[in-house]
Each structure stands twice: as C-alpha cells, then as structure tokens.
mmCIF file of C-alpha atoms and ligand atoms in Angstrom:
data_model
loop_
_atom_site.group_PDB
_atom_site.id
_atom_site.type_symbol
_atom_site.label_atom_id
_atom_site.label_comp_id
_atom_site.label_asym_id
_atom_site.label_seq_id
_atom_site.Cartn_x
_atom_site.Cartn_y
_atom_site.Cartn_z
ATOM 1 C CA MET A 1 -14.137 0.694 -24.981
ATOM 2 C CA CYS A 2 -14.897 -2.861 -24.086
ATOM 3 C CA GLU A 3 -15.396 -5.012 -27.178
ATOM 4 C CA THR A 4 -16.305 -8.217 -25.424
ATOM 5 C CA ASN A 5 -19.406 -9.551 -23.781
ATOM 6 C CA GLN A 6 -17.426 -11.476 -21.191
ATOM 7 C CA ARG A 7 -17.612 -10.349 -17.574
ATOM 8 C CA PRO A 8 -15.090 -7.539 -16.992
ATOM 9 C CA ILE A 9 -12.158 -8.400 -14.737
ATOM 10 C CA PHE A 10 -10.842 -5.514 -12.653
ATOM 11 C CA VAL A 11 -7.384 -5.323 -11.106
ATOM 12 C CA THR A 12 -8.822 -6.007 -7.681
ATOM 13 C CA ARG A 13 -12.066 -6.813 -5.923
ATOM 14 C CA PRO A 14 -12.480 -6.057 -2.220
ATOM 15 C CA SER A 15 -12.847 -9.037 0.110
ATOM 16 C CA MET A 16 -16.001 -9.101 2.202
ATOM 17 C CA PRO A 17 -16.608 -11.002 5.426
ATOM 18 C CA PRO A 18 -19.661 -13.293 5.481
ATOM 19 C CA TYR A 19 -22.735 -11.013 5.529
ATOM 20 C CA GLU A 20 -24.225 -12.717 8.600
ATOM 21 C CA GLU A 21 -21.025 -12.250 10.565
ATOM 22 C CA TYR A 22 -20.948 -8.482 9.953
ATOM 23 C CA ILE A 23 -24.666 -8.057 10.684
ATOM 24 C CA ARG A 24 -24.366 -10.048 13.919
ATOM 25 C CA MET A 25 -21.689 -7.650 15.140
ATOM 26 C CA ILE A 26 -23.490 -4.537 13.906
ATOM 27 C CA LYS A 27 -26.685 -5.277 15.854
ATOM 28 C CA PRO A 28 -25.447 -4.275 19.362
ATOM 29 C CA LEU A 29 -23.629 -1.296 17.832
ATOM 30 C CA TRP A 30 -26.865 -0.233 16.116
ATOM 31 C CA ASP A 31 -28.773 -0.487 19.372
ATOM 32 C CA SER A 32 -26.102 1.403 21.335
ATOM 33 C CA HIS A 33 -26.159 4.572 19.170
ATOM 34 C CA ASN A 34 -22.439 4.946 19.971
ATOM 35 C CA LEU A 35 -21.132 5.386 16.450
ATOM 36 C CA THR A 36 -17.843 7.205 16.713
ATOM 37 C CA ASN A 37 -15.128 8.848 18.845
ATOM 38 C CA MET A 38 -12.906 5.900 19.788
ATOM 39 C CA GLY A 39 -15.721 3.651 20.926
ATOM 40 C CA GLU A 40 -15.778 0.009 21.943
ATOM 41 C CA TYR A 41 -15.149 -1.456 18.465
ATOM 42 C CA HIS A 42 -12.484 1.095 17.667
ATOM 43 C CA ARG A 43 -10.597 0.012 20.791
ATOM 44 C CA LYS A 44 -11.119 -3.666 20.014
ATOM 45 C CA LEU A 45 -9.823 -3.284 16.478
ATOM 46 C CA GLU A 46 -6.718 -1.500 17.747
ATOM 47 C CA GLU A 47 -6.074 -4.417 20.102
ATOM 48 C CA ASP A 48 -6.755 -7.034 17.413
ATOM 49 C CA ILE A 49 -4.414 -5.421 14.897
ATOM 50 C CA LYS A 50 -1.744 -4.830 17.526
ATOM 51 C CA LYS A 51 -1.875 -8.502 18.405
ATOM 52 C CA TYR A 52 -1.880 -9.633 14.772
ATOM 53 C CA LEU A 53 1.174 -7.498 13.946
ATOM 54 C CA LYS A 54 2.887 -8.029 17.320
ATOM 55 C CA ALA A 55 3.269 -4.244 17.288
ATOM 56 C CA ASP A 56 4.272 -2.005 20.196
ATOM 57 C CA PHE A 57 1.591 0.645 19.613
ATOM 58 C CA ILE A 58 -0.978 1.480 16.983
ATOM 59 C CA SER A 59 -3.287 4.420 16.314
ATOM 60 C CA LEU A 60 -6.254 3.916 13.979
ATOM 61 C CA MET A 61 -7.030 6.624 11.441
ATOM 62 C CA THR A 62 -9.804 7.434 9.006
ATOM 63 C CA ASN A 63 -7.614 6.472 6.029
ATOM 64 C CA GLY A 64 -4.049 5.645 5.056
ATOM 65 C CA HIS A 65 -3.276 9.096 3.756
ATOM 66 C CA MET A 66 -4.113 10.826 7.027
ATOM 67 C CA ALA A 67 -2.129 8.154 8.867
ATOM 68 C CA LEU A 68 0.985 9.135 6.908
ATOM 69 C CA GLU A 69 0.328 12.856 6.974
ATOM 70 C CA LEU A 70 -0.228 12.885 10.736
ATOM 71 C CA ALA A 71 2.636 10.470 11.487
ATOM 72 C CA ILE A 72 4.982 12.896 9.736
ATOM 73 C CA GLN A 73 3.350 15.900 11.438
ATOM 74 C CA SER A 74 3.726 14.328 14.873
ATOM 75 C CA MET A 75 7.523 14.358 14.465
ATOM 76 C CA ASN A 76 7.795 18.145 14.091
ATOM 77 C CA LEU A 77 10.176 18.015 11.155
ATOM 78 C CA SER A 78 11.500 20.689 8.843
ATOM 79 C CA GLY A 79 13.637 20.543 5.725
ATOM 80 C CA GLU A 80 14.065 17.764 3.153
ATOM 81 C CA VAL A 81 12.647 14.252 3.095
ATOM 82 C CA ILE A 82 14.114 11.528 0.910
ATOM 83 C CA THR A 83 11.484 9.357 -0.750
ATOM 84 C CA THR A 84 10.682 7.435 -3.912
ATOM 85 C CA PRO A 85 8.934 8.657 -7.063
ATOM 86 C CA PHE A 86 7.603 5.113 -7.684
ATOM 87 C CA THR A 87 4.595 5.153 -5.384
ATOM 88 C CA PHE A 88 1.016 6.308 -5.047
ATOM 89 C CA VAL A 89 0.661 10.114 -4.988
ATOM 90 C CA SER A 90 -0.420 10.041 -1.350
ATOM 91 C CA THR A 91 3.161 9.404 -0.145
ATOM 92 C CA VAL A 92 4.559 12.570 -1.695
ATOM 93 C CA HIS A 93 1.480 14.687 -0.956
ATOM 94 C CA ALA A 94 1.775 13.756 2.733
ATOM 95 C CA ILE A 95 5.337 15.136 2.770
ATOM 96 C CA LYS A 96 4.414 18.295 0.826
ATOM 97 C CA ARG A 97 1.336 19.001 2.931
ATOM 98 C CA ASN A 98 3.643 19.059 5.980
ATOM 99 C CA HIS A 99 5.620 21.906 4.306
ATOM 100 C CA LEU A 100 8.589 19.590 3.796
ATOM 101 C CA THR A 101 10.544 19.205 0.565
ATOM 102 C CA PRO A 102 10.466 15.770 -1.099
ATOM 103 C CA VAL A 103 13.781 14.641 -2.610
ATOM 104 C CA PHE A 104 13.454 11.704 -4.976
ATOM 105 C CA CYS A 105 15.836 8.769 -4.750
ATOM 106 C CA ASP A 106 16.031 6.144 -7.506
ATOM 107 C CA ILE A 107 14.740 2.598 -6.983
ATOM 108 C CA ASN A 108 16.094 -0.943 -7.284
ATOM 109 C CA ALA A 109 15.478 -2.500 -10.702
ATOM 110 C CA ASP A 110 14.426 -5.844 -9.224
ATOM 111 C CA ASP A 111 12.190 -5.058 -6.243
ATOM 112 C CA PHE A 112 11.207 -1.436 -7.110
ATOM 113 C CA THR A 113 11.842 -0.164 -3.553
ATOM 114 C CA ILE A 114 14.084 2.822 -2.814
ATOM 115 C CA ASP A 115 17.747 2.042 -3.676
ATOM 116 C CA ALA A 116 19.435 2.299 -0.275
ATOM 117 C CA SER A 117 22.885 2.638 -1.882
ATOM 118 C CA LYS A 118 21.785 5.944 -3.443
ATOM 119 C CA ILE A 119 20.314 7.533 -0.310
ATOM 120 C CA GLU A 120 23.488 8.903 1.291
ATOM 121 C CA ALA A 121 24.420 10.971 -1.768
ATOM 122 C CA LEU A 122 21.138 12.866 -1.317
ATOM 123 C CA ILE A 123 21.650 13.660 2.367
ATOM 124 C CA ASN A 124 22.640 17.202 3.314
ATOM 125 C CA LYS A 125 22.242 19.311 6.457
ATOM 126 C CA ARG A 126 18.584 20.052 5.632
ATOM 127 C CA THR A 127 17.645 16.360 5.434
ATOM 128 C CA CYS A 128 15.404 15.326 8.333
ATOM 129 C CA ALA A 129 13.758 12.038 7.338
ATOM 130 C CA ILE A 130 13.404 9.156 4.908
ATOM 131 C CA VAL A 131 9.972 7.981 3.753
ATOM 132 C CA PRO A 132 10.492 4.669 1.938
ATOM 133 C CA VAL A 133 7.571 2.642 0.569
ATOM 134 C CA HIS A 134 7.173 -1.159 0.701
ATOM 135 C CA VAL A 135 5.877 -0.738 -2.816
ATOM 136 C CA LEU A 136 3.677 -3.430 -4.401
ATOM 137 C CA GLY A 137 4.341 -5.478 -1.289
ATOM 138 C CA ARG A 138 8.120 -5.576 -1.720
ATOM 139 C CA ILE A 139 9.926 -4.961 1.536
ATOM 140 C CA CYS A 140 12.552 -2.204 1.519
ATOM 141 C CA GLU A 141 16.196 -2.741 2.478
ATOM 142 C CA VAL A 142 15.241 -2.137 6.099
ATOM 143 C CA GLU A 143 18.623 -2.922 7.671
ATOM 144 C CA LYS A 144 20.595 -0.619 5.367
ATOM 145 C CA ILE A 145 18.024 2.142 5.743
ATOM 146 C CA ARG A 146 18.157 1.788 9.534
ATOM 147 C CA SER A 147 21.941 2.162 9.650
ATOM 148 C CA ILE A 148 21.935 5.181 7.297
ATOM 149 C CA ALA A 149 19.246 6.822 9.436
ATOM 150 C CA GLN A 150 21.167 6.152 12.649
ATOM 151 C CA LYS A 151 24.395 7.499 11.217
ATOM 152 C CA HIS A 152 22.773 10.752 10.026
ATOM 153 C CA ARG A 153 20.159 11.019 12.803
ATOM 154 C CA LEU A 154 17.189 10.878 10.462
ATOM 155 C CA LYS A 155 13.647 9.725 11.164
ATOM 156 C CA VAL A 156 12.315 6.824 9.093
ATOM 157 C CA ILE A 157 8.606 6.652 8.369
ATOM 158 C CA TYR A 158 7.636 3.715 6.177
ATOM 159 C CA ASP A 159 4.605 3.932 3.928
ATOM 160 C CA ALA A 160 3.571 0.304 4.529
ATOM 161 C CA SER A 161 0.190 0.649 2.789
ATOM 162 C CA HIS A 162 0.866 -2.340 0.514
ATOM 163 C CA SER A 163 2.384 -4.682 3.026
ATOM 164 C CA PHE A 164 -0.220 -5.549 5.662
ATOM 165 C CA GLY A 165 0.294 -9.170 6.676
ATOM 166 C CA GLU A 166 3.809 -9.433 5.269
ATOM 167 C CA THR A 167 6.839 -10.341 7.302
ATOM 168 C CA TYR A 168 10.588 -9.931 6.848
ATOM 169 C CA LYS A 169 12.761 -12.318 8.891
ATOM 170 C CA GLY A 170 9.650 -13.122 10.893
ATOM 171 C CA GLU A 171 8.891 -9.492 11.789
ATOM 172 C CA HIS A 172 5.785 -7.787 10.417
ATOM 173 C CA ALA A 173 6.675 -5.114 7.853
ATOM 174 C CA ALA A 174 4.708 -2.529 9.823
ATOM 175 C CA ASN A 175 7.153 -2.771 12.747
ATOM 176 C CA PHE A 176 10.167 -1.264 10.959
ATOM 177 C CA GLY A 177 11.128 2.404 11.185
ATOM 178 C CA ASP A 178 10.298 5.043 13.785
ATOM 179 C CA ALA A 179 6.761 4.664 12.478
ATOM 180 C CA ALA A 180 4.998 2.881 9.639
ATOM 181 C CA THR A 181 1.637 3.731 8.150
ATOM 182 C CA LEU A 182 -1.007 1.366 6.850
ATOM 183 C CA SER A 183 -3.932 1.828 4.482
ATOM 184 C CA PHE A 184 -7.125 -0.141 5.019
ATOM 185 C CA HIS A 185 -8.750 1.130 1.825
ATOM 186 C CA ALA A 186 -11.218 -1.285 0.209
ATOM 187 C CA THR A 187 -8.748 -2.096 -2.582
ATOM 188 C CA LYS A 188 -6.000 -3.215 -0.208
ATOM 189 C CA VAL A 189 -5.409 -6.810 0.937
ATOM 190 C CA TYR A 190 -6.877 -6.005 4.340
ATOM 191 C CA HIS A 191 -9.513 -3.293 4.626
ATOM 192 C CA THR A 192 -12.016 -1.467 6.820
ATOM 193 C CA LEU A 193 -13.879 0.024 3.773
ATOM 194 C CA GLU A 194 -11.666 3.095 4.218
ATOM 195 C CA GLY A 195 -9.224 3.350 7.051
ATOM 196 C CA GLY A 196 -5.614 3.381 8.098
ATOM 197 C CA ALA A 197 -3.245 3.244 11.036
ATOM 198 C CA VAL A 198 0.111 4.341 12.358
ATOM 199 C CA VAL A 199 2.332 1.738 13.994
ATOM 200 C CA TYR A 200 4.906 3.318 16.318
ATOM 201 C CA HIS A 201 7.256 2.520 19.204
ATOM 202 C CA GLU A 202 7.412 5.556 21.511
ATOM 203 C CA LYS A 203 4.437 5.899 23.840
ATOM 204 C CA THR A 204 4.604 9.718 23.674
ATOM 205 C CA MET A 205 4.006 9.626 19.941
ATOM 206 C CA GLY A 206 0.599 8.130 20.701
ATOM 207 C CA ASP A 207 -0.480 11.215 22.654
ATOM 208 C CA GLU A 208 0.550 13.401 19.759
ATOM 209 C CA LEU A 209 -1.295 11.230 17.204
ATOM 210 C CA TYR A 210 -4.414 11.148 19.353
ATOM 211 C CA SER A 211 -4.441 14.924 19.534
ATOM 212 C CA LEU A 212 -3.787 15.310 15.809
ATOM 213 C CA LYS A 213 -6.626 12.995 14.819
ATOM 214 C CA ASN A 214 -9.078 14.618 17.242
ATOM 215 C CA PHE A 215 -8.870 18.417 16.699
ATOM 216 C CA GLY A 216 -6.128 18.818 19.312
ATOM 217 C CA ILE A 217 -8.686 18.136 22.025
ATOM 218 C CA ARG A 218 -7.132 16.546 25.130
ATOM 219 C CA SER A 219 -10.100 16.898 27.455
ATOM 220 C CA GLU A 220 -13.395 18.770 27.627
ATOM 221 C CA THR A 221 -11.635 22.030 28.383
ATOM 222 C CA LEU A 222 -8.065 21.478 27.179
ATOM 223 C CA ILE A 223 -7.445 22.107 23.479
ATOM 224 C CA ASP A 224 -3.700 22.479 23.127
ATOM 225 C CA GLY A 225 -3.036 21.410 19.548
ATOM 226 C CA ILE A 226 -4.147 22.382 16.045
ATOM 227 C CA GLY A 227 -5.329 18.939 15.090
ATOM 228 C CA ALA A 228 -7.280 17.588 12.155
ATOM 229 C CA ASN A 229 -10.136 15.102 12.286
ATOM 230 C CA ALA A 230 -8.972 11.645 11.268
ATOM 231 C CA LYS A 231 -10.932 9.324 13.543
ATOM 232 C CA MET A 232 -12.232 5.950 12.413
ATOM 233 C CA ASP A 233 -15.920 5.256 13.075
ATOM 234 C CA GLU A 234 -17.455 2.170 14.676
ATOM 235 C CA PHE A 235 -19.057 0.626 11.574
ATOM 236 C CA ARG A 236 -15.714 0.552 9.824
ATOM 237 C CA ALA A 237 -14.005 -0.762 12.940
ATOM 238 C CA VAL A 238 -16.449 -3.695 12.902
ATOM 239 C CA MET A 239 -15.669 -4.340 9.229
ATOM 240 C CA GLY A 240 -12.006 -4.409 10.227
ATOM 241 C CA ILE A 241 -12.592 -6.831 13.092
ATOM 242 C CA CYS A 242 -14.451 -9.223 10.785
ATOM 243 C CA ASN A 243 -11.977 -8.976 7.907
ATOM 244 C CA LEU A 244 -9.006 -9.617 10.175
ATOM 245 C CA ARG A 245 -10.436 -12.991 11.178
ATOM 246 C CA HIS A 246 -10.368 -14.074 7.524
ATOM 247 C CA LEU A 247 -7.136 -12.406 6.435
ATOM 248 C CA ASP A 248 -4.782 -15.386 6.516
ATOM 249 C CA GLN A 249 -7.249 -17.410 4.489
ATOM 250 C CA GLU A 250 -7.639 -14.570 1.966
ATOM 251 C CA ILE A 251 -3.865 -14.340 1.579
ATOM 252 C CA GLU A 252 -3.695 -18.093 0.991
ATOM 253 C CA LYS A 253 -6.303 -17.794 -1.781
ATOM 254 C CA ARG A 254 -4.298 -14.978 -3.365
ATOM 255 C CA HIS A 255 -1.235 -17.210 -3.161
ATOM 256 C CA ARG A 256 -3.007 -19.807 -5.302
ATOM 257 C CA VAL A 257 -3.861 -17.190 -7.941
ATOM 258 C CA TYR A 258 -0.234 -16.042 -7.874
ATOM 259 C CA GLU A 259 1.030 -19.601 -8.415
ATOM 260 C CA LYS A 260 -1.342 -20.095 -11.347
ATOM 261 C CA TYR A 261 -0.027 -16.949 -13.021
ATOM 262 C CA MET A 262 3.560 -18.085 -12.461
ATOM 263 C CA GLU A 263 2.776 -21.446 -14.018
ATOM 264 C CA LEU A 264 0.985 -20.029 -17.075
ATOM 265 C CA LEU A 265 3.198 -17.017 -17.812
ATOM 266 C CA GLY A 266 6.602 -18.588 -17.100
ATOM 267 C CA GLY A 267 9.312 -18.772 -19.755
ATOM 268 C CA ILE A 268 8.216 -15.917 -22.040
ATOM 269 C CA GLU A 269 11.306 -14.024 -23.151
ATOM 270 C CA GLY A 270 10.994 -10.320 -22.434
ATOM 271 C CA LEU A 271 8.296 -10.773 -19.807
ATOM 272 C CA THR A 272 9.628 -10.422 -16.251
ATOM 273 C CA LEU A 273 7.402 -11.992 -13.618
ATOM 274 C CA PRO A 274 7.329 -11.010 -9.937
ATOM 275 C CA TYR A 275 9.289 -12.958 -7.331
ATOM 276 C CA ILE A 276 9.161 -13.325 -3.590
ATOM 277 C CA GLN A 277 12.107 -11.658 -1.848
ATOM 278 C CA LYS A 278 14.434 -13.582 0.425
ATOM 279 C CA TYR A 279 13.252 -13.783 4.086
ATOM 280 C CA VAL A 280 9.829 -12.378 3.089
ATOM 281 C CA THR A 281 6.402 -13.930 3.471
ATOM 282 C CA SER A 282 4.232 -12.180 0.894
ATOM 283 C CA ASN A 283 0.615 -11.041 1.048
ATOM 284 C CA TYR A 284 0.317 -11.450 -2.764
ATOM 285 C CA ALA A 285 -1.289 -8.019 -2.994
ATOM 286 C CA TYR A 286 -0.211 -7.365 -6.572
ATOM 287 C CA PHE A 287 0.994 -9.206 -9.656
ATOM 288 C CA PRO A 288 3.342 -6.762 -11.403
ATOM 289 C CA VAL A 289 4.955 -7.799 -14.688
ATOM 290 C CA LEU A 290 7.540 -5.922 -16.749
ATOM 291 C CA PHE A 291 7.382 -5.821 -20.543
ATOM 292 C CA ASP A 292 10.641 -5.450 -22.416
ATOM 293 C CA ARG A 293 9.595 -3.518 -25.501
ATOM 294 C CA ASP A 294 12.732 -4.417 -27.465
ATOM 295 C CA LEU A 295 12.227 -8.134 -27.050
ATOM 296 C CA LEU A 296 8.451 -8.272 -27.297
ATOM 297 C CA GLY A 297 7.569 -5.723 -29.952
ATOM 298 C CA ALA A 298 4.383 -4.956 -28.071
ATOM 299 C CA GLY A 299 4.975 -2.268 -25.487
ATOM 300 C CA ARG A 300 3.236 -2.045 -22.131
ATOM 301 C CA ASP A 301 0.718 0.551 -23.352
ATOM 302 C CA ILE A 302 -0.377 -1.608 -26.284
ATOM 303 C CA LEU A 303 -0.848 -4.530 -23.931
ATOM 304 C CA TYR A 304 -2.824 -2.429 -21.522
ATOM 305 C CA GLU A 305 -5.172 -1.233 -24.299
ATOM 306 C CA GLU A 306 -5.536 -4.669 -25.898
ATOM 307 C CA LEU A 307 -6.370 -6.269 -22.550
ATOM 308 C CA LYS A 308 -8.962 -3.563 -21.952
ATOM 309 C CA LYS A 309 -10.643 -4.428 -25.266
ATOM 310 C CA ARG A 310 -11.001 -7.941 -23.903
ATOM 311 C CA GLY A 311 -12.584 -6.690 -20.683
ATOM 312 C CA ILE A 312 -9.414 -7.161 -18.617
ATOM 313 C CA TYR A 313 -8.595 -4.037 -16.625
ATOM 314 C CA ALA A 314 -4.938 -4.219 -15.619
ATOM 315 C CA ARG A 315 -3.390 -1.105 -14.066
ATOM 316 C CA LYS A 316 -0.197 0.845 -14.702
ATOM 317 C CA TYR A 317 0.990 0.865 -11.079
ATOM 318 C CA PHE A 318 2.871 3.195 -10.894
ATOM 319 C CA TYR A 319 2.747 5.396 -13.940
ATOM 320 C CA PRO A 320 3.383 8.271 -14.191
ATOM 321 C CA LEU A 321 6.182 8.644 -11.684
ATOM 322 C CA ILE A 322 5.158 11.178 -9.047
ATOM 323 C CA SER A 323 7.996 13.464 -10.174
ATOM 324 C CA ASP A 324 6.208 13.615 -13.570
ATOM 325 C CA ALA A 325 2.742 14.332 -12.139
ATOM 326 C CA ASP A 326 1.316 17.684 -13.235
ATOM 327 C CA CYS A 327 1.581 19.129 -9.739
ATOM 328 C CA TYR A 328 5.292 18.205 -9.368
ATOM 329 C CA HIS A 329 6.909 18.119 -12.810
ATOM 330 C CA THR A 330 7.792 21.815 -12.956
ATOM 331 C CA VAL A 331 10.099 21.271 -9.963
ATOM 332 C CA TYR A 332 11.306 17.700 -10.561
ATOM 333 C CA SER A 333 12.525 15.605 -13.461
ATOM 334 C CA SER A 334 12.217 11.845 -13.754
ATOM 335 C CA LYS A 335 15.532 11.908 -15.686
ATOM 336 C CA GLU A 336 17.178 11.997 -12.253
ATOM 337 C CA THR A 337 15.746 8.566 -11.416
ATOM 338 C CA PRO A 338 16.356 6.556 -14.602
ATOM 339 C CA VAL A 339 15.649 3.144 -13.077
ATOM 340 C CA ALA A 340 12.295 4.286 -11.731
ATOM 341 C CA ARG A 341 11.496 5.811 -15.099
ATOM 342 C CA LYS A 342 12.257 2.583 -16.958
ATOM 343 C CA VAL A 343 10.218 0.477 -14.521
ATOM 344 C CA SER A 344 7.312 2.911 -14.626
ATOM 345 C CA ASP A 345 7.288 2.792 -18.445
ATOM 346 C CA SER A 346 7.226 -0.990 -18.640
ATOM 347 C CA ILE A 347 5.186 -2.192 -15.663
ATOM 348 C CA LEU A 348 1.655 -3.515 -15.647
ATOM 349 C CA THR A 349 -0.127 -5.047 -12.658
ATOM 350 C CA LEU A 350 -2.464 -7.851 -13.629
ATOM 351 C CA PRO A 351 -5.721 -8.580 -11.772
ATOM 352 C CA ILE A 352 -5.285 -10.501 -8.531
ATOM 353 C CA TYR A 353 -7.704 -11.021 -5.668
ATOM 354 C CA ALA A 354 -8.739 -13.854 -3.394
ATOM 355 C CA ASP A 355 -11.824 -14.905 -5.357
ATOM 356 C CA LEU A 356 -10.406 -14.525 -8.863
ATOM 357 C CA PRO A 357 -11.497 -17.823 -10.458
ATOM 358 C CA GLU A 358 -8.885 -20.041 -12.081
ATOM 359 C CA GLU A 359 -10.733 -19.876 -15.455
ATOM 360 C CA GLU A 360 -10.304 -16.125 -15.430
ATOM 361 C CA VAL A 361 -6.587 -16.361 -14.669
ATOM 362 C CA ILE A 362 -6.353 -18.721 -17.643
ATOM 363 C CA ARG A 363 -8.299 -16.260 -19.809
ATOM 364 C CA ILE A 364 -6.011 -13.372 -18.771
ATOM 365 C CA CYS A 365 -2.843 -15.375 -19.470
ATOM 366 C CA GLN A 366 -4.118 -16.537 -22.874
ATOM 367 C CA ALA A 367 -4.877 -12.924 -23.774
ATOM 368 C CA VAL A 368 -1.405 -11.753 -22.662
ATOM 369 C CA LYS A 369 0.293 -14.498 -24.686
ATOM 370 C CA GLU A 370 -1.820 -13.852 -27.778
ATOM 371 C CA ILE A 371 -1.129 -10.091 -27.695
ATOM 372 C CA ILE A 372 2.618 -10.671 -27.235
ATOM 373 C CA LYS A 373 2.677 -13.193 -30.089
ATOM 374 C CA ARG A 374 1.053 -10.721 -32.458
ATOM 375 C CA GLY A 375 3.720 -8.172 -31.438
HETATM 376 C C1 PLP B 401 -3.501 3.353 -0.736
HETATM 377 C C2 PLP B 401 -2.208 4.058 -0.500
HETATM 378 C C3 PLP B 401 -2.127 5.193 0.318
HETATM 379 C C4 PLP B 401 -3.325 5.931 0.838
HETATM 380 O O1 PLP B 401 -4.188 5.189 1.554
HETATM 381 P P1 PLP B 401 -5.742 5.580 1.653
HETATM 382 O O2 PLP B 401 -6.245 4.649 2.692
HETATM 383 O O3 PLP B 401 -6.356 5.361 0.314
HETATM 384 O O4 PLP B 401 -5.824 7.013 2.091
HETATM 385 C C5 PLP B 401 -0.865 5.716 0.599
HETATM 386 N N1 PLP B 401 0.244 5.168 0.079
HETATM 387 C C6 PLP B 401 0.210 4.114 -0.750
HETATM 388 C C7 PLP B 401 1.489 3.565 -1.279
HETATM 389 C C8 PLP B 401 -1.027 3.542 -1.084
HETATM 390 O O5 PLP B 401 -1.069 2.530 -1.956
#
C-alpha cells in the first residue's frame, strides 16, 4: 500500500503528441470512414518508419507480439530455437506458439543480452534459429551472432521491442538479423497506442507477412494461407505518424533524466548503474540498476517494497526469468543460466520517461539512498 500523499511515480508514462496535432490529422480520416485494412495512414506510417530506420522493408502489425509470432511463422521453421530467459514473456511465447522448442542460453553479466560465446554449445541438428533480444535497450553482440548463424545456417530474428531509435555503428538496431520485430505499445519509447512491426530484407517475406496478418487473403477470391488477423488500424497509424515527428526530442528529454540519475546515484558501493555500450546511441528507454545484497544489506525486493511505500513504482524487469514462469518451469530450470538468474534477482528498473520532472528524479534518488543507508 502507498503510505504517502505525494503523487505516485510509475516506471513509465506514455508520450503523447500535441492534442491539436493528432486531432488535425484525425479529421480527414473521420470524414473518410476508411478506418482499417492497410489504408492511407497505414501506408504513410510504413513509409515514415522505413525512412526513419533506413530499413529495406517493414510490415506494420497490430502489436509487437504478433509481429514476432508472425515473423517466426513466415520462416516455416521446425525444431529448436535458442533464446534468452531474461526477457518479456512474449518472446518465448512467440516461439512456443509456433510449435518450436525454446532453448535458453545464458546472458552477459554487463549488458544482459544473450551471451554469444555460449550459443554454439547449444546448437545441435534440430536447431533452426536464434531469437536474441536487445533487452532493456542493450544491443546484442550482432557481429558474433551473425557469424555463428552463417556457420550453422540458422535464421536470426531479433526481438527489438526495446530498441526503437537506437543505433549500433550508425545502423538502426532494427536492421540486424534476417528480421527484427518492434513493439509500439504505449509503454515503449515510441508508440502507436498498441502496435508493432517486422523489419526484414527479402521482398518475398513481405508477401508472406501480408498474408499472415490478413487471414491468408491474397485477393477477393484467392485465400491460400491460414493467416491470423494482425492488421493495424488507421487511428493508431495516425498516432504513430504524430509520435514519430517528436521522437528524437523525446529521446533527448529521456537522456537528460538519465544524466540526472547518473549524477545523483553515482559512487554508491554495491549499486551498479547502467552504461551506454560502445558504438551505441541509446534511446534511454530504461534505467536498470543492480543491487548487490552482500554489500548493501538491503536486497532488491526490500528496495522495491520500500520505494512503493513512498509512491515510487519501480519494476523488476525481468523477474522472474521466463524459465521460472509457471507455464515453463516444469520443463526448464533457471539453474542452467546462472548469470541470468543472478541479474534477475538483483535488478530493478527505476522510473524514466521524457516528462519526468527533475524534482521527482531527486526524490527517487533520495529515497534510494535513504533505504540503502538504513540497510
Ligand atoms: C513489449 C514487448 C513485446 C510485446 O510487444 P506488444 O506490443 O506489447 O505486443 C515483446 N517483446 C519484448 C521484449 C517486449 O518488451
């Protein structure tokens, strides 16, 4: 329960475009009565995002989960897929729902992405793909993963839900792999209320994705696939068009919040702050910190509860590990990924969003320091 009368601070708060700007664009849409099925705004948003990302091809979807599920489905795979247990459930569900078998690889202790040096030991003749995640906005070891995939002829589908707007060596994160999937959920750095997309490089994959997101319907009389329905509607496409215009500015505002945290929380023994990876421009989507229980006395869970009492709603991203989730733990054990287990037990993501006022960052940092001091 909240024992404070101060305004609650949640881990994120969706960005909104100026009201007038959205309404101005909605008016002709409203009058047209053309609300869905790859309409004018849907096509414009695809073009806008393609341009922003300098991507080869993109297919918009109703959400990030369906983007991943259908991207995997479009590749006609069977067998085992190597992925990470340190992610949002959607990643692993998308593999399972394609009747594939997830195989969990451990993660790097510093950036929390899949540990590329441990992938090859998990490859066997049933392995068909790797689904790495640019988790919490940290870019995977894309070069190493590419060469492993080439050597063993595996597909690579990145779950890039956290990394919209980020680049590695000047290339947008969404452009790595055979395909990468994006989430435009309201809680992500860039959103369309709900929404998602697949970024891909082979034109033929686009035909397959189009069919899969539209009931397998190719034309009025040709239905040659067993597709789902994962189309994005026009109102959400307009939200996406508006939000994209403001994205760089929103990221810059997040950057300022990030810097304030770094300044106020620096130098506390046992508290590991995030860092920006080499060659990466960040979108500052998350502010994950690690609590070393042995050095601090106060464990992550105590901190989480104490912050909550003060109206500060941090999140345990990602705890539990997906291998420990009720629907997976009878088959998997997190003991097999000890680094992921340790990170998952000690991580807390603090509130960060573009309009988080400096006073509130100060209030959060004071609370963290006070709780740690009490032990
Ligand atoms: C948000 C998210 C998804 C799912 O996206 P939705 O748009 O909510 O369906 C998938 N993977 C990761 C890592 C996510 O954070």
